[in-house]
Amino acid sequence: MYKIALKTIGALFAFFGLCTSSLLAQDITYAIKLTESEQFESAEKAYDVLLKQEPNNGDYYYYYGENYLKQYFSDPANTLFKEVAEPAGKLFTNGIAVDPTNPMNYIGLGKIAMYNGDTSQAKPYFDKALSFLPTKKNKLIMSPDRQALVLYKIAETYVKAEKPNLAEAISLLERAKSIIKDPNPKNAGKDLVKVPELYLVIGDYYIYGLNDGSNAIENYKKAQTLDPTSSKAKLRIGQLWVRARNYKDALLYYKEALNIDSTFAPAYRELGDLYTLARQYDNAIANYKKFLSLSGDNISAKIRYASALINAKDYEEAIIDINQILMVDSTHNDLNRALAYSYYETGKFDKSIVYIQKFLKNAKPEKIRADDYVYCGRAYAKIKNDSLAAANLYIAFQMDTTKADLLSEIALSYSKLKKYDEGISFFEKKIAMGKAVASDYYNLGKVYYNVQKWDKADTTFATFNELLPDYVQGYSWRARTKSNMDPDAKLGLAKPIYEKLVTKALPDSAKYVKEITEAYSFLSYYYFVQYNISHSTLDAANSVLYCEKVLAITPNDEKAKTILNEMKGKVK
């Protein structure tokens, strides 16, 4: 009886043990799925529960740490690596402390070092992880798929690093493939990550390392075959087609990913991005909303959604969304930047300045972009504070000297302030860079005109006329410049320019009535001056002709009336 009872109790314990083990395995699988669906905050909660249940399980620390690292890779534009590396590093370190023979957390620390660009620091961690793999000498026990996991997790790091080590990556991947001689999930061990993941990493190696789409697709499809219930391979193939600008096939694979798992949030995000590229903003926003709801409606997802709204140019909705986030959590300084951009785009320039200054005040130096000062400078320009506009735009240019157009904006701001020397220097700087466009010569010519540098104004407007030969106002400014170089019109320097103006303007005389009148008025005066020198009846006739043209447009023009009265008697 006693032995039977013991056996019964033992069986019950065994049964409950199996249930607990199965439950925990399901929990970690669920937590990993939350990470893959970019429900990062929900995943954190799941890992916290797991660690309370099994505080000495090194795998939990590793995947919890990966949850932080993947936040960076999901949105590197708005996430500093340092922000995720610190909590991830603590988890990996704690994982080693409680489970020192588990290779995974050594890989985690190696990942952080590698992503920080410190290959020399990463290698000892990777070597330590590899030392736990079975060899002929150490006779350690580890299932084949667990060995493959160690190898391809390290290889994945080499592929994703800013300075990838492709030789080391393919060596590890080939070694992993040789260990998995029978890549059939039914024959794999019971480890948390299955063999199909290996082929996803191999695909990544080919596309991100070698830009070899054919081999990448082949391996992604192999991963899909090995795990038909996973949407990740379909997503990868879709992303590959986006890289190749084959948006039609990309759309097809994203939809196939959702056919497999309609709750796979990243596919909706990618669809949103795809529709944004196609400028189908309604479809884009609909998919971003679905991504938001599936990714747990958490702060991280809301921030992504706000970013998506800005990409879709739905700035009004973005402002509403961002303000809702800030009411709950005001710690995300990037949202101040997003608000500043959005307020600028909706014409609320004062608010734009408030939020961009708030962002700049609280931002770490490495997070500040040239565009932040661009928006700030342009907002100041809109409210006619040209001094601060020029100052901020110049900071932006110093941060990114490829933004040569900023030099034009700076020059215009100084010109509005009547600081003409500064304006000239910035226009000339752009010209010296070989980046000037036609409008730069036009605006520079007007600045030279304002400071009465007639020769430079003339040559600058001449260049503009060559660049835009049909722009009528360009001839007006050059003709006026010539008039100032020849104020008594004896040399007639402006005459051929005004004649050219008339030729260009007459086909659309209603539009250019002012410019045509100016030209006729000059020509009437020019021929009046010439008559007084030559006493030629031809000059008198031409003066009369142009006076009549002026009066046909503006009958009360006193100057034309006066010249006409004097010249009429001179014409035979």
PDB file of C-alpha atoms in Angstrom, residues 2 57 69 76 141 143 163 176 193 196 199 257 272 286 288-289 297 326 340 346 361 453 462 479-480 504 509:
ATOM      1  CA  TYR A   2       2.738   2.414   0.977  1.00  0.00           C
ATOM      2  CA  ASN A  57      16.926  30.182 -16.023  1.00  0.00           C
ATOM      3  CA  LEU A  69      17.960  45.152 -28.463  1.00  0.00           C
ATOM      4  CA  PRO A  76      16.814  52.960 -35.109  1.00  0.00           C
ATOM      5  CA  ILE A 141      26.040  17.341 -23.925  1.00  0.00           C
ATOM      6  CA  SER A 143      21.265  18.913 -28.613  1.00  0.00           C
ATOM      7  CA  LYS A 163      30.972  46.734 -39.757  1.00  0.00           C
ATOM      8  CA  ALA A 176      25.521  25.129 -37.831  1.00  0.00           C
ATOM      9  CA  VAL A 193      14.220  28.176 -31.180  1.00  0.00           C
ATOM     10  CA  PRO A 196      14.127  27.250 -39.490  1.00  0.00           C
ATOM     11  CA  TYR A 199      17.872  29.701 -42.636  1.00  0.00           C
ATOM     12  CA  ALA A 257       2.381  36.700 -44.155  1.00  0.00           C
ATOM     13  CA  GLY A 272       1.915  50.877 -43.979  1.00  0.00           C
ATOM     14  CA  ALA A 286      -5.261  51.999 -41.900  1.00  0.00           C
ATOM     15  CA  TYR A 288      -0.507  51.567 -39.158  1.00  0.00           C
ATOM     16  CA  LYS A 289      -3.639  51.628 -37.000  1.00  0.00           C
ATOM     17  CA  ASP A 297      -1.428  49.812 -28.098  1.00  0.00           C
ATOM     18  CA  LEU A 326       2.621  63.075 -23.647  1.00  0.00           C
ATOM     19  CA  ALA A 340       7.742  70.718 -33.656  1.00  0.00           C
ATOM     20  CA  THR A 346       0.433  72.873 -40.195  1.00  0.00           C
ATOM     21  CA  LYS A 361      17.362  71.619 -24.607  1.00  0.00           C
ATOM     22  CA  LYS A 453      27.510  97.324 -57.129  1.00  0.00           C
ATOM     23  CA  ALA A 462      23.430  88.094 -67.185  1.00  0.00           C
ATOM     24  CA  ALA A 479      17.929  96.524 -67.693  1.00  0.00           C
ATOM     25  CA  ARG A 480      17.504  98.638 -64.544  1.00  0.00           C
ATOM     26  CA  LYS A 504       9.930  87.721 -74.327  1.00  0.00           C
ATOM     27  CA  SER A 509       1.271  90.819 -72.582  1.00  0.00           C
TER      28      SER A 509
END
